[in-house]
Structures are given as structure tokens and as C-alpha cells.
mmCIF file of C-alpha atoms in Angstrom:
data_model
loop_
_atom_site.group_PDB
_atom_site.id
_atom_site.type_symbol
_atom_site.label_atom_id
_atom_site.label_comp_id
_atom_site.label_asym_id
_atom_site.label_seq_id
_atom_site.Cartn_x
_atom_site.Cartn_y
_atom_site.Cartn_z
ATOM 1 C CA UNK A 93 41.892 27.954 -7.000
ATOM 2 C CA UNK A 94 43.273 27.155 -3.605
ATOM 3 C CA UNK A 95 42.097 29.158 -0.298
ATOM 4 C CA UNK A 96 45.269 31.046 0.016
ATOM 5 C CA UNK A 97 43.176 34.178 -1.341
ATOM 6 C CA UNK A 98 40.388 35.027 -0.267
ATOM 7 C CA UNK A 99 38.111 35.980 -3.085
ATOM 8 C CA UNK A 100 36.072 38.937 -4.253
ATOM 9 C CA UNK A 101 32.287 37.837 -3.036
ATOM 10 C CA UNK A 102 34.279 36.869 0.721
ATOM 11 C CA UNK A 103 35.786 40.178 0.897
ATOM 12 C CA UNK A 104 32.567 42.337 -0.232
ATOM 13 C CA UNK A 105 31.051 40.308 2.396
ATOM 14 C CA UNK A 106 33.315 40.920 5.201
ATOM 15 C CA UNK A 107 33.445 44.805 3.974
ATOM 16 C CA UNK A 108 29.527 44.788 4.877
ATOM 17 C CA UNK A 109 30.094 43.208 8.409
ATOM 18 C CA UNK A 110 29.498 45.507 11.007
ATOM 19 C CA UNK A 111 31.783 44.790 13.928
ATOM 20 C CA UNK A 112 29.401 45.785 15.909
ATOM 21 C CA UNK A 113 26.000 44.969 15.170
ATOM 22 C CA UNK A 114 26.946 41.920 13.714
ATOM 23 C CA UNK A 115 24.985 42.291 10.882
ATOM 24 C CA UNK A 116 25.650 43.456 6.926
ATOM 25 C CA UNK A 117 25.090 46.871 6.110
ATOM 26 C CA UNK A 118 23.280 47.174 2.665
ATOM 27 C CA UNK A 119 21.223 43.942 3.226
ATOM 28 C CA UNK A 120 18.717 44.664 0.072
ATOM 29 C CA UNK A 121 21.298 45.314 -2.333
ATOM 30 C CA UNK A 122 24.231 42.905 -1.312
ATOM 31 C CA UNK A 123 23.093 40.242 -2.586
ATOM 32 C CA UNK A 124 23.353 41.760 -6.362
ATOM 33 C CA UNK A 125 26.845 42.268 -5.424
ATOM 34 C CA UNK A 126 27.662 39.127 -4.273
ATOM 35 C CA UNK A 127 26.550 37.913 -7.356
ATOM 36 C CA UNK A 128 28.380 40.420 -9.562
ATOM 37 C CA UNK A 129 31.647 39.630 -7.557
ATOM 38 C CA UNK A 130 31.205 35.975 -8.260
ATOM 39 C CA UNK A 131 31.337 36.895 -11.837
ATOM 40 C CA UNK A 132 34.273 38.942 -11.669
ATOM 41 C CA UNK A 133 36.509 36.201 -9.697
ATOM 42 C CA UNK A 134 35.511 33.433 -12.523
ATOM 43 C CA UNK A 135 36.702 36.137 -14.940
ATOM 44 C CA UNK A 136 39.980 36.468 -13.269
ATOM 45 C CA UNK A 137 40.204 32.839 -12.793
ATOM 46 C CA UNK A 138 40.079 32.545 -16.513
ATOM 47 C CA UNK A 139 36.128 30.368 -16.402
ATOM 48 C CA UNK A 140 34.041 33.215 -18.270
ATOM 49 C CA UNK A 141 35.113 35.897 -20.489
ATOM 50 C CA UNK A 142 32.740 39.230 -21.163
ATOM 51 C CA UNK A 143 31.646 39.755 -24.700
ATOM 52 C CA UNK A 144 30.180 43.205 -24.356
ATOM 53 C CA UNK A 145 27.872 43.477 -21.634
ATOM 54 C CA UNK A 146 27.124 39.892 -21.845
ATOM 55 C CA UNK A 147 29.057 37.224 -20.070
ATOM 56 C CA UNK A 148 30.959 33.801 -21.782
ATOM 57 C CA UNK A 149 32.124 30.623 -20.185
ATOM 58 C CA UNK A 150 35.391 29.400 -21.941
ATOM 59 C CA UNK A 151 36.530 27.162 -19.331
ATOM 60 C CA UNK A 152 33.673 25.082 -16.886
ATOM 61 C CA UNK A 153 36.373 23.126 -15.507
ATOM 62 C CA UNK A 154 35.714 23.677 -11.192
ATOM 63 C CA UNK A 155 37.285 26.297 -9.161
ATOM 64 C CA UNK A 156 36.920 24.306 -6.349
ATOM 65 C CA UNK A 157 35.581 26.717 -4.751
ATOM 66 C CA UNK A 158 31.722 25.383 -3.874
ATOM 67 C CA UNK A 159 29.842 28.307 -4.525
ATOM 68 C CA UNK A 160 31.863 29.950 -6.781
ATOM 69 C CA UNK A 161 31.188 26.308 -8.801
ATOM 70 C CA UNK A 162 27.818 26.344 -8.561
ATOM 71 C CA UNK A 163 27.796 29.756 -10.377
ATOM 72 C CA UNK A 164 29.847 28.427 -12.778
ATOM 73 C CA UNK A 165 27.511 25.574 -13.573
ATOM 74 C CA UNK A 166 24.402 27.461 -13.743
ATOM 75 C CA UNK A 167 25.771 29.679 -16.365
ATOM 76 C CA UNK A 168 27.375 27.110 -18.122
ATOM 77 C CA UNK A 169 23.849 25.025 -18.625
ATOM 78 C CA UNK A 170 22.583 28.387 -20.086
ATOM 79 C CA UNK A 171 24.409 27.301 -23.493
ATOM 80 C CA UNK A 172 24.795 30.593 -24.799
ATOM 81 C CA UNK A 173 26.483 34.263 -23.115
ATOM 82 C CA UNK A 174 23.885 35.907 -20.734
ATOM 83 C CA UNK A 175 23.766 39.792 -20.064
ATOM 84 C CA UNK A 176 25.121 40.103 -16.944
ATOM 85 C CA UNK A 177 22.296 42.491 -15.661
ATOM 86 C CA UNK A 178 20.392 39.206 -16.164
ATOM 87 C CA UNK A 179 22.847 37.238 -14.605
ATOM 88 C CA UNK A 180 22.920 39.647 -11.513
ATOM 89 C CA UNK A 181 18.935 39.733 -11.037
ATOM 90 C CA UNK A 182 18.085 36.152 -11.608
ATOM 91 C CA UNK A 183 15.989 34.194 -9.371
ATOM 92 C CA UNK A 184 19.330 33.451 -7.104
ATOM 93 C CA UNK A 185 19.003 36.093 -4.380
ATOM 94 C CA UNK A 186 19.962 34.503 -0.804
ATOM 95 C CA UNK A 187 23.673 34.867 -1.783
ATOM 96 C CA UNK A 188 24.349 37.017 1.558
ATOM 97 C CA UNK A 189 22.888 34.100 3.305
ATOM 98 C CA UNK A 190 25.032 31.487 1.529
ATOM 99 C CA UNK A 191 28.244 33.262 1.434
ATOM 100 C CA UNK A 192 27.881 33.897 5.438
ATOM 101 C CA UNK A 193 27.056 30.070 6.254
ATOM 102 C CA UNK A 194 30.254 29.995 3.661
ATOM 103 C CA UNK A 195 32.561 32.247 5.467
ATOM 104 C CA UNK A 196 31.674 29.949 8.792
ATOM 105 C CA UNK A 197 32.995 26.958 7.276
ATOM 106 C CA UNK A 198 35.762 28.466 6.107
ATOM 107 C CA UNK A 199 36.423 29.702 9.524
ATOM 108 C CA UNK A 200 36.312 33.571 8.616
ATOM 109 C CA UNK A 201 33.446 34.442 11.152
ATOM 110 C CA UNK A 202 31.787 33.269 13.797
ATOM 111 C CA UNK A 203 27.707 32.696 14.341
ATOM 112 C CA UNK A 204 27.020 34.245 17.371
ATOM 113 C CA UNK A 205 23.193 32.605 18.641
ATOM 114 C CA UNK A 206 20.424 35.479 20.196
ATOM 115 C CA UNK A 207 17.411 36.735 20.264
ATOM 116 C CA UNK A 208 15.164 40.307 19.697
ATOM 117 C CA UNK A 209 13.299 41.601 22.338
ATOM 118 C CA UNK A 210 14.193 38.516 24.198
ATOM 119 C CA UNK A 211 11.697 36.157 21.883
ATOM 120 C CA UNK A 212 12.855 36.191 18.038
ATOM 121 C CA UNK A 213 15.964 33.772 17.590
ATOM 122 C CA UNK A 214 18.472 35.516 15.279
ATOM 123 C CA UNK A 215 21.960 35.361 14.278
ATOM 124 C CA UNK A 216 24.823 37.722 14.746
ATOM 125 C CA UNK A 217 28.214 37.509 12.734
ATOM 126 C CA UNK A 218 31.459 38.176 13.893
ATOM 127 C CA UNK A 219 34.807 38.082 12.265
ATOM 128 C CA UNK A 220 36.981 35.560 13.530
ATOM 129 C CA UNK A 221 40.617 37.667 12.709
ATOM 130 C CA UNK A 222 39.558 41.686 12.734
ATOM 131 C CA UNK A 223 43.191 42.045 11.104
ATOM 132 C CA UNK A 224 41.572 39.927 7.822
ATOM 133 C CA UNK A 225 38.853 42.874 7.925
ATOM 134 C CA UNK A 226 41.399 45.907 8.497
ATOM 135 C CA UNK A 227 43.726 44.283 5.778
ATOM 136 C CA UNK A 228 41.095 44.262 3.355
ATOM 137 C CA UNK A 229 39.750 48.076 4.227
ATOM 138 C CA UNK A 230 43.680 49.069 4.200
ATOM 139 C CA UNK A 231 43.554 48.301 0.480
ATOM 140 C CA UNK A 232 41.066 50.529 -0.291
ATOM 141 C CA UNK A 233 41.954 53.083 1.602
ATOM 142 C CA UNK A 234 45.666 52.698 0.372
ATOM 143 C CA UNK A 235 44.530 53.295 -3.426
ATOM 144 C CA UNK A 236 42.174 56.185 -2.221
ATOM 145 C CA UNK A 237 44.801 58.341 -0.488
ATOM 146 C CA UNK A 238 47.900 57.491 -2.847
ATOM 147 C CA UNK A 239 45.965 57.215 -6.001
ATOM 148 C CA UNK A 240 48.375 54.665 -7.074
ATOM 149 C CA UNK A 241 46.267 52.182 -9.768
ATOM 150 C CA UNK A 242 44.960 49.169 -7.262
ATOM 151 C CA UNK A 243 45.715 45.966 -8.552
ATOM 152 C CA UNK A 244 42.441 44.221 -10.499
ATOM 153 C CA UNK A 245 41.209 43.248 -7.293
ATOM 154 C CA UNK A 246 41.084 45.975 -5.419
ATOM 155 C CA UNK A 247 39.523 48.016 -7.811
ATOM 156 C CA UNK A 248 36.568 45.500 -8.624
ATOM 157 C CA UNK A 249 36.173 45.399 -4.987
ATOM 158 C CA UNK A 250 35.877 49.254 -4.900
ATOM 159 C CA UNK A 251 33.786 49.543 -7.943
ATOM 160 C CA UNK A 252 31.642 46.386 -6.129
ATOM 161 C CA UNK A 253 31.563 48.154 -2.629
ATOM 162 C CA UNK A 254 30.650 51.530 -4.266
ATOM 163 C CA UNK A 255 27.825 50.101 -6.488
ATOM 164 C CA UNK A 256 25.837 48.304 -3.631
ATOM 165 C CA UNK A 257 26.040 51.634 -1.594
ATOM 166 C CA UNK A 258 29.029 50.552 1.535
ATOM 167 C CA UNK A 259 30.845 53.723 0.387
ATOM 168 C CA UNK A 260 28.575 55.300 3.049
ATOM 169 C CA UNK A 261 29.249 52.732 5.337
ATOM 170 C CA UNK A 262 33.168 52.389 5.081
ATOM 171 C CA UNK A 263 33.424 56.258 4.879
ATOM 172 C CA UNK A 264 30.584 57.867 6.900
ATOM 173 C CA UNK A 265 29.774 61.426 7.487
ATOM 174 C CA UNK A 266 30.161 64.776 5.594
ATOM 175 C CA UNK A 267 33.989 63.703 6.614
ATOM 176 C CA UNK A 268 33.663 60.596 4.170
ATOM 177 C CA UNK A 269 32.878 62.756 1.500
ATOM 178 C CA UNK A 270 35.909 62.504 -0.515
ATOM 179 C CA UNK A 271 36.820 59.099 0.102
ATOM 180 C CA UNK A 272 33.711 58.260 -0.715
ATOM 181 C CA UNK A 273 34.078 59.695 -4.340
ATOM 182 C CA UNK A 274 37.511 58.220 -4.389
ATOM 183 C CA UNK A 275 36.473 55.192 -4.162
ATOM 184 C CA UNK A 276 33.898 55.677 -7.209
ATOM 185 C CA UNK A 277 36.391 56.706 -9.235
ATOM 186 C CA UNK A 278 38.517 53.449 -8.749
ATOM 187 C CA UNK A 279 36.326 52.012 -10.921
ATOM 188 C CA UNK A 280 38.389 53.052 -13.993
ATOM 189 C CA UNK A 281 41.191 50.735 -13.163
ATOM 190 C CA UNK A 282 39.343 48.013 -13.811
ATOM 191 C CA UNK A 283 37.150 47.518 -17.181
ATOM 192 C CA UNK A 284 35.476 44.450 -15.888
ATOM 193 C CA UNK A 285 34.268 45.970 -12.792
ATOM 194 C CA UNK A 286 33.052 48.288 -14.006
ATOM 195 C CA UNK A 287 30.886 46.882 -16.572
ATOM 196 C CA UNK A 288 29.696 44.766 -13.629
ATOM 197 C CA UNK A 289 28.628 47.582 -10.953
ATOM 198 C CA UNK A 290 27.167 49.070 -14.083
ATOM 199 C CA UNK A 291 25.153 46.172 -14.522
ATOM 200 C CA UNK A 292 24.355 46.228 -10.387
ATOM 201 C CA UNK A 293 23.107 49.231 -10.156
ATOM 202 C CA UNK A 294 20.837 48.565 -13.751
ATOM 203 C CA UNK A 295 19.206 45.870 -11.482
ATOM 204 C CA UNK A 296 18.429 48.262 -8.793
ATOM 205 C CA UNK A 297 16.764 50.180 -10.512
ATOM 206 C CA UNK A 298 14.905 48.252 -12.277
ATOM 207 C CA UNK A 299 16.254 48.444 -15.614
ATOM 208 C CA UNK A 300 16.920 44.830 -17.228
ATOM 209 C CA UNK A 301 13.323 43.830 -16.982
ATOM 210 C CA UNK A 302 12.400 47.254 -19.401
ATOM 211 C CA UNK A 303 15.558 46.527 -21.334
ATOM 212 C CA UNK A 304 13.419 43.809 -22.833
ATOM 213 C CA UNK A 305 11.199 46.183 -24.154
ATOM 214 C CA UNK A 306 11.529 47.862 -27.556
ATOM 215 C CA UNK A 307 10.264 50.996 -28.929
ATOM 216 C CA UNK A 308 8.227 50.582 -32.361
ATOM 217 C CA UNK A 309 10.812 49.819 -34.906
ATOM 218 C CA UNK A 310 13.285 47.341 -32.708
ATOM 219 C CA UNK A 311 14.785 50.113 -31.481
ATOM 220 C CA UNK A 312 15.248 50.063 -27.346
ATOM 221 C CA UNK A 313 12.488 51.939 -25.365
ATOM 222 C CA UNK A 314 14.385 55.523 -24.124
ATOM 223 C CA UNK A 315 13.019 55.646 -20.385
ATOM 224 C CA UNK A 316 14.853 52.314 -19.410
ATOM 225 C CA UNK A 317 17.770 54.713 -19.228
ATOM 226 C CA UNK A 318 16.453 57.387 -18.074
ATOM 227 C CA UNK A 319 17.697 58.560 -14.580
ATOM 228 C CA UNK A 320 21.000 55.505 -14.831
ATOM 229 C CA UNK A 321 22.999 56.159 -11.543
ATOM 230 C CA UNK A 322 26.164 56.363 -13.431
ATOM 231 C CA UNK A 323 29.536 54.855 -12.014
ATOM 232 C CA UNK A 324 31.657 55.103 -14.516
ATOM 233 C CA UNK A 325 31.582 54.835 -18.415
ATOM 234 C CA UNK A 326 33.699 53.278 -21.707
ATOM 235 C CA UNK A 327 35.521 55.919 -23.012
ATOM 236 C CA UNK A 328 38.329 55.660 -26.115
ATOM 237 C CA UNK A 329 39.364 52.103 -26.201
ATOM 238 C CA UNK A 330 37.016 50.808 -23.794
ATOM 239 C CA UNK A 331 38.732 52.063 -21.086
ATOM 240 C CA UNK A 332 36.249 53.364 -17.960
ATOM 241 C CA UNK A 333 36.376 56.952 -17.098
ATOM 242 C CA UNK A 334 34.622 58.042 -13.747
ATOM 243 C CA UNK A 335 31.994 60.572 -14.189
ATOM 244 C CA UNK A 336 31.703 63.757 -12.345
ATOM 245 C CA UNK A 337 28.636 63.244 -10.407
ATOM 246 C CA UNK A 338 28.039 63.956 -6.849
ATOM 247 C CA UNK A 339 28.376 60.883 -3.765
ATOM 248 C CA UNK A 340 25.055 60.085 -2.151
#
């Protein structure tokens, strides 16, 4: 995989940049996202495959991408397909941290040195080329006000962006409104993403840890889905239809 395109987890990332804070909107939750991005770009690069809601590596060869290979590695030395929920609230958070030390290398923003209240050192980001920022929006907003089907891409970084809550950053205000339920519904152009801001938003909310508990008789305990913030859900053939719920 050469650097030629940037992937998913970079562009989540630089959707979250605030241009002028210098900081990520959604800290608490980007990090799942980051992590289900990483497992939609080995997908598309052909390294795991999803076998219902769990997740398959078919091909460990490296990326050569470093973090996207370290990914790789860990679920490979898991031996057998993980539930992505799982996957997405292991013990691996840090992942905004990495990807922005990542994104520096790389050259794709720029650590800007400073302190709060004149004492506490801390570190602002900046993009290095605000066109690689307004390209990426431009997708989004292109499938949004066409409705033309995004490429795979785009719509796992919509279904991504919408399940870690930067709809109501990239769209703001009563204004947003629509846009921002545009961009939920996205989600049905791409089967993969979907099943992974599903599995996001599960974390959130604290649902893999119950999913481990059963009801008597084997069968799964009812309140673990009880009150499931619902992107988008398999319909006939597996395909993802949006729901018709309201945009927070």
C-alpha cells in the first residue's frame, strides 16, 4: 500500500482537526474510530475479511503502512476471528495520539509547542495543506447534496465520522440538520462500514462487555440491546438500510 492515498484512520483524523483550536473534536470517542477505520482499510486492502460481525485475517502479509501493520499483527496472533466490538474496545486506546505523532511524520500536520494558562506545556495540531482537509470534507459533502452512491471510501468515512459523533462538528447548528442526517444515511453504501460504526457505537455504550452475558438457557441477556443508538441496519441481502431516527 503506497502513500499515494491517504487512508481511512488519516482522514477521520484530519476530519476531527479543528483549524482552529488545534485540537480533535470528539476526543473520548475517536479513538474507537480510529480503530474501526483501521479495520475497514485492511478490509479494503484485502488483509481481513468479516465473517458476520466478527473479523478474519486472510492475508498478514504488511501493508507497509506502520500502524496499520501493527493492527494487522495483533489480530493476526489472536489465531481465530474476533468480534469487532471486541476488536474496537480492546485495551489499545491512545490511537488519536499515535495516528497524530503519525500524521507528523508523514508530513500532514504540524506540532505547534504551548502552554495553558501560561504553565501547562501542551500541543496544538495544525494541518500542513488546508486543501488536503477541504478535499476530504468536499467528498462528503459532494455525496450529501447529490446523493450520488460515494465510492467505498467515502461512505465508511461517513458512516465512521457519523458514529463517533463529528456530524455535529462538520455540520453545526439547527442549519446542519439535514446534512447531518445525510451523512447517517451514507452508511448504506457501504456494508462494511456499517457493520463497523455499528460495532463503535456498541462500545460506547457499553454493550460488548454485557454481550458476554447470557440469559438462563444460553440465550443472550435482552437489556444489552436495549436503548442501541441505531445507524443503520441489514436488510434483504445484507444490504444496510438507514433508519429513520432523529440526528443528535
Amino acid at each position: 500500500m503506497g502513500k499515494s492515498r491517504r487512508t481511512i484512520p488519516e482522514e477521520l483524523l484530519l476530519l476531527a482537526l479543528d483549524p482552529t483550536t488545534g485540537t480533535t473534536a470528539q476526543p473520548q470517542t475517536l479513538d474507537l474510530g480510529l480503530a474501526g477505520a483501521q479495520l475497514v482499510e485492511l478490509s479494503l486492502a484485502g488483509r481481513i475479511v468479516p465473517e458476520g460481525d466478527r473479523i478474519a485475517v486472510v492475508l498478514p502479509r504488511p501493508t507497509g503502512d506502520p500502524t496499520l501493520d501493527h493492527a494487522l499483527e495483533l489480530l493476526r496472533r489472536r489465531g481465530s476471528p474476533v468480534r469487532a466490538a471486541h476488536w474496537i474496545g480492546g485495551p489499545r486506546l491512545g490511537l488519536r495520539q499515535t495516528y497524530l505523532a503519525h500524521l507528523e511524520r508523514c508530513g500532514m500536520v504540524t506540532a505547534v509547542p504551548g502552554q495553558v494558562c501560561g504553565v501547562l506545556p501542551t500541543t496544538r495540531y495544525q494541518a500542513s495543506d488546508d486543501c488536503t482537509n477541504a478535499a476530504i470534507k468536499q467528498r462528503l459533502d459532494t455525496a450529501i447534496r447529490t446523493g450520488v452512491p460515494p465510492d467505498p471510501r467515502t461512505a465508511a468515512l461517513a458512516a465512521l465520522a457519523h458514529a463517533v459523533g463529528l456530524g455535529k462538528h462538520l455540520y453545526p447548528g439547527n442549519e446542519g440538520r439535514s446534512s447531518r442526517s445525510r451523512l447517517r444515511d451514507l452508511i448504506r453504501y457501504d456494508p462494511l462500514g456499517g457493520m463497523v460504526a455499528h460495532a463503535v457505537m456498541d462500545v460506547q455504550n457499553g454493550l460488548p462487555a454485557q454481550q458476554n452475558r447470557s440469559a438462563p438457557g444460553g440465550a443472550p441477556a435482552g437489556p444489552a440491546h436495549a436503548g442501541r443508538p441505531t445507524v443503520g441496519r441489514a436488510g434483504a441481502g445484507g444490504r444496510i438500510v438507514a433508519p429513520r431516527v432523529g440526528v443528535r
